[in-house]
Coordinates of C-alpha atoms in Angstrom, one line a residue:
X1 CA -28.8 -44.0 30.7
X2 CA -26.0 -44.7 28.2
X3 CA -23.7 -42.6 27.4
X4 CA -22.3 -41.9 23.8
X5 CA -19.7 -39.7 22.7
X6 CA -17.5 -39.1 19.8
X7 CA -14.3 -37.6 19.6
X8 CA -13.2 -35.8 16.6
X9 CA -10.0 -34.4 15.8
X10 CA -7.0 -34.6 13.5
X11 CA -4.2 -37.0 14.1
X12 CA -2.0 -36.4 17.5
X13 CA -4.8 -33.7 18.7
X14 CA -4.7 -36.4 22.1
X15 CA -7.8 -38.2 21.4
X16 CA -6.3 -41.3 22.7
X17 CA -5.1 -39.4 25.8
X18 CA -8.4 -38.1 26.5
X19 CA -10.3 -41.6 26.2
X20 CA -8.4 -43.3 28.4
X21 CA -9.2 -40.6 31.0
X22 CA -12.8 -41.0 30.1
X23 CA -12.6 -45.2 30.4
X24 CA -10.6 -44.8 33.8
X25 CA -12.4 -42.0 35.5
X26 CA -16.0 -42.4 33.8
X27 CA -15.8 -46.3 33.2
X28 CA -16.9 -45.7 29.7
X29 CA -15.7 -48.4 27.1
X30 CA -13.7 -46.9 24.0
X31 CA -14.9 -48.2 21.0
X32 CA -12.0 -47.9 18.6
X33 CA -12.3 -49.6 15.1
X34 CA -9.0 -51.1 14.7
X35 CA -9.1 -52.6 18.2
X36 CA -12.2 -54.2 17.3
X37 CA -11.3 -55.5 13.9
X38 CA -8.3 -56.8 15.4
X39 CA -10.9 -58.7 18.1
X40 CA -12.9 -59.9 15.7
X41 CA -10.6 -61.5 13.3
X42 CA -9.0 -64.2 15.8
X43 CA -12.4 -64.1 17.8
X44 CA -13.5 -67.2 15.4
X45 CA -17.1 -65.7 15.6
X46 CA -19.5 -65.5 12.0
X47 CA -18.4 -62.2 11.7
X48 CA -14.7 -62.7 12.8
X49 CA -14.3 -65.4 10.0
X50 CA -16.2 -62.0 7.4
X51 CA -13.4 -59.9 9.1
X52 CA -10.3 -62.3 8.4
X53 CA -11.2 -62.8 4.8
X54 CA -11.8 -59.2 3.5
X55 CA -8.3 -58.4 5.8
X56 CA -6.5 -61.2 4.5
X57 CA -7.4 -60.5 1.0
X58 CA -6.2 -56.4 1.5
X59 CA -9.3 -55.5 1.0
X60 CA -10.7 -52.4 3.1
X61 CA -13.9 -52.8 5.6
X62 CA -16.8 -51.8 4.6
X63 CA -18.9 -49.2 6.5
X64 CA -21.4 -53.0 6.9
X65 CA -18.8 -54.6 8.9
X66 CA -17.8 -52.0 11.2
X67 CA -21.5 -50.8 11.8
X68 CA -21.8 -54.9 12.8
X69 CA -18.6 -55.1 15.2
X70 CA -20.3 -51.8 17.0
X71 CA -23.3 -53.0 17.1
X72 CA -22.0 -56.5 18.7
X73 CA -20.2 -54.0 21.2
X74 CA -23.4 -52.0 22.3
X75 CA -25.9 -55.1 22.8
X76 CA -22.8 -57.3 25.0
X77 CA -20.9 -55.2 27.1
X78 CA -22.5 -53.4 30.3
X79 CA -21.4 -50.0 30.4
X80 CA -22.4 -46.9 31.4
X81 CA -21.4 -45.2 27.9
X82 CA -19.0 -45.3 25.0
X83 CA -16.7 -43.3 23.2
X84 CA -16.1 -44.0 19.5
X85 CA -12.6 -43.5 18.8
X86 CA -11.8 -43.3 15.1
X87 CA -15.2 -44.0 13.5
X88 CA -17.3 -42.1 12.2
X89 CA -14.6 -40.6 9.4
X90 CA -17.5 -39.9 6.6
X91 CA -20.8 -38.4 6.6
X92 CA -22.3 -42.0 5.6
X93 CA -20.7 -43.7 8.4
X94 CA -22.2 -41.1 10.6
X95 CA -25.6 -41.6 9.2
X96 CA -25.4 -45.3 9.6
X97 CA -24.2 -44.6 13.4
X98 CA -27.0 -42.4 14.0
X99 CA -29.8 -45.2 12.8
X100 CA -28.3 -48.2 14.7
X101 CA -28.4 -45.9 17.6
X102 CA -31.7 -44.9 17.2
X103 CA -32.6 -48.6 16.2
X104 CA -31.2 -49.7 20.0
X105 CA -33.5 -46.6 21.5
X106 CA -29.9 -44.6 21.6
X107 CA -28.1 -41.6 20.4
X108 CA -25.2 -39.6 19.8
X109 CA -25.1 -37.5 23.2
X110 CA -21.5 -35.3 22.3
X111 CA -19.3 -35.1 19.6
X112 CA -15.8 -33.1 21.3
X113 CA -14.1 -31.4 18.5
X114 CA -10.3 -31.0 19.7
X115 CA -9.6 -28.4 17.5
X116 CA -6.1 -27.4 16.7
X117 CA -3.2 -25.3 15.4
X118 CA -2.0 -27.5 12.3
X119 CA 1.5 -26.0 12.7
X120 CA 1.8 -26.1 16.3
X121 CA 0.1 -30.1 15.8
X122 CA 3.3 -30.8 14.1
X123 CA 5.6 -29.9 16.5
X124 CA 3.9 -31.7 18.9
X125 CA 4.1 -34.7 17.0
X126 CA 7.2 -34.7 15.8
X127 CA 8.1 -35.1 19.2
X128 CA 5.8 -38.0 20.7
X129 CA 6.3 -41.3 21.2
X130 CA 4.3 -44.0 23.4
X131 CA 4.9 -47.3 26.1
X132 CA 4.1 -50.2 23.6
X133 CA 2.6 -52.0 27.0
X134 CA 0.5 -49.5 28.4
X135 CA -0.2 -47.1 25.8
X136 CA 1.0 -44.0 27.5
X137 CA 2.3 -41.2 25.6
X138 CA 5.0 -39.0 26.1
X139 CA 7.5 -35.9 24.2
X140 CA 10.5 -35.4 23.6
X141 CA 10.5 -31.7 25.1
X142 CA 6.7 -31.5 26.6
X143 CA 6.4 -34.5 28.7
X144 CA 9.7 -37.0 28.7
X145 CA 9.5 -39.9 31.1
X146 CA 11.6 -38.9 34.2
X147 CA 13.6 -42.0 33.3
X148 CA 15.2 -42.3 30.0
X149 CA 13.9 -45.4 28.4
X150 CA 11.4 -46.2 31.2
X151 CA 7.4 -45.5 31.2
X152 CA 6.4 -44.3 34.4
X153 CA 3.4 -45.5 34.4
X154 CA 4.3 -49.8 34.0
X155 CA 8.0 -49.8 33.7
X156 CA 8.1 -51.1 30.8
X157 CA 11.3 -50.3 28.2
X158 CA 9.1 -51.1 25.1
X159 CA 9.3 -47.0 24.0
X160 CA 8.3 -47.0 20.4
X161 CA 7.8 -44.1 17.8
X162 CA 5.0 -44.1 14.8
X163 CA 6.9 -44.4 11.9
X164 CA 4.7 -41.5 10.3
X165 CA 5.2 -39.2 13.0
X166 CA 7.4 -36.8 11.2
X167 CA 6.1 -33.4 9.7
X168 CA 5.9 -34.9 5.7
X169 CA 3.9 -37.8 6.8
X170 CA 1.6 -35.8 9.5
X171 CA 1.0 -33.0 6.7
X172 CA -0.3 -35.6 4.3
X173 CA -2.6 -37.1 7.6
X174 CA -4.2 -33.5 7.8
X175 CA -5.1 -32.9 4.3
X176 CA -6.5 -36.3 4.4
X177 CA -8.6 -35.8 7.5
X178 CA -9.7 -32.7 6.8
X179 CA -10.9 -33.9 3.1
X180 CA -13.3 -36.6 4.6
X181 CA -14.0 -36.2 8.4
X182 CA -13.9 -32.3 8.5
X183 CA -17.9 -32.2 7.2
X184 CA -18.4 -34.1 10.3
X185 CA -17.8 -30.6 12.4
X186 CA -20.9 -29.4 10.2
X187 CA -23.1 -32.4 9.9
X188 CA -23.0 -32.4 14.2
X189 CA -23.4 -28.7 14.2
X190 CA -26.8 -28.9 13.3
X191 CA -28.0 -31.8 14.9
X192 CA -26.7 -29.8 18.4
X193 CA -24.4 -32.4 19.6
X194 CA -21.3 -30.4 18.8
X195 CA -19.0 -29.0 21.7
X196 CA -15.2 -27.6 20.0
X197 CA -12.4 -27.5 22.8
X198 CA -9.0 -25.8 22.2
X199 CA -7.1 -29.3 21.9
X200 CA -3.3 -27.7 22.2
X201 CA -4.8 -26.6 26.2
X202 CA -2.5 -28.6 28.3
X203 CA -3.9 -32.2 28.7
X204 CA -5.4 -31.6 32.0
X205 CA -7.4 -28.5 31.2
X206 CA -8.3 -30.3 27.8
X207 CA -9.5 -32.7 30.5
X208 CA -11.1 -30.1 32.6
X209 CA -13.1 -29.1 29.4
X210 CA -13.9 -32.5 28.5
X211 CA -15.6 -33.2 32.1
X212 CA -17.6 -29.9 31.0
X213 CA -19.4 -31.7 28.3
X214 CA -20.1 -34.7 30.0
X215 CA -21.6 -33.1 32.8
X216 CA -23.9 -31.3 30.9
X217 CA -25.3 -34.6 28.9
X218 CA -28.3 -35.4 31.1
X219 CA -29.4 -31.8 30.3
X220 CA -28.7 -31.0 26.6
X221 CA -28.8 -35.0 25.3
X222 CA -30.0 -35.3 21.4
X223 CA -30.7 -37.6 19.1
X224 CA -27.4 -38.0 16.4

């Protein structure tokens, strides 16, 4: 049985933190758009070359393309589940999702809504930076690295912060993500899939909650 989950949440709410558990512990394969559209454009493939040019020409993806990359994803990689990281954003994107799913005998198994204090968001993000090798994040107050300048995990020195992670840009990230992917929250409501953590728990209990959900998959599994 594959597994398919989404993660929803605004920016910094640790849904990046949270899949990489998922991938290490569950061996699930995180399906994250710009990763893929990254792939795609120097993979030289039909669709890579379709990729390039829109990119190249600052154009933005259509909903086509990306439905196209994921479904590329779900037919060639062995896995025993995915998490889709950063798509769907609209209520059309998750109604194309939902019939290429269906369409490979599939569905939408959980949708994990990290929900969180918008205030409390900011501080937290004002804060966080990441290891440009591995991807591992840390704060400035919450979680530093235990050396300064070093990530614990690989060692590396490559420490880097977003250059929108300040409270102006993060407010204007909310309002935008609550505009378009908030209707999300009500459009997996009533198809049943929809499971809302507290996402400002401390990572492992966000964790903890997380393993909840997935556990229960086999039992509860619906169609998107």
């Amino acid at each position: 049985m594959t597994v398919n989950i989404i993660l929803l949440g605004p920016p910094g709410a640790g849904k990046g933190t949270q899949a990489r558990r998922l991938v290490e512990e569950r061996g699930l394969v995180q399906l994250s758009t710009g990763d893929m559209l990254r792939e795609a454009r120097s993979s030289g493939t039909e669709m890579g070359k379709v990729v390039a040019e829109v990119m190249d020409k600052g154009q933005l993806v259509t909903d086509e393309i990306v439905i196209g990359l994921i479904r590329e994803k779900l037919e060639s990689v062995d896995a025993p589940g995915f998490i889709f990281d950063g798509f769907p954003r609209t209520l059309a994107q998750a109604d194309a999702l939902g019939t290429l799913l269906n369409g490979l005998g599939q569905a939408v198994d959980a949708v994990i809504e990290m929900r969180v204090d918008d205030d409390a968001l900011v501080d937290r993000i004002s804060g966080r930076y990441t290891c440009g090798n591995c991807g591992e994040v840390y704060h400035d107050t919450t979680r530093p690295t235990k050396t300064e300048g070093v990530c614990d995990v690989c060692g590396s020195t490559d420490l880097r912060r977003r250059a929108d992670d300040n409270a102006d840009s993060l407010k204007i990230r909310l309002l935008e993500y609550y505009k378009k992917t908030s209707p999300l929250i009500g459009y997996y409501y009533r198809g049943g899939s929809l499971n809302t953590i507290d996402g400002m728990a401390e990572v492992t209990q966000v964790a903890s909650e997380i393993a909840q959900v997935m556990d229960s998959i086999p039992r509860n599994s619906v169609q998107g």
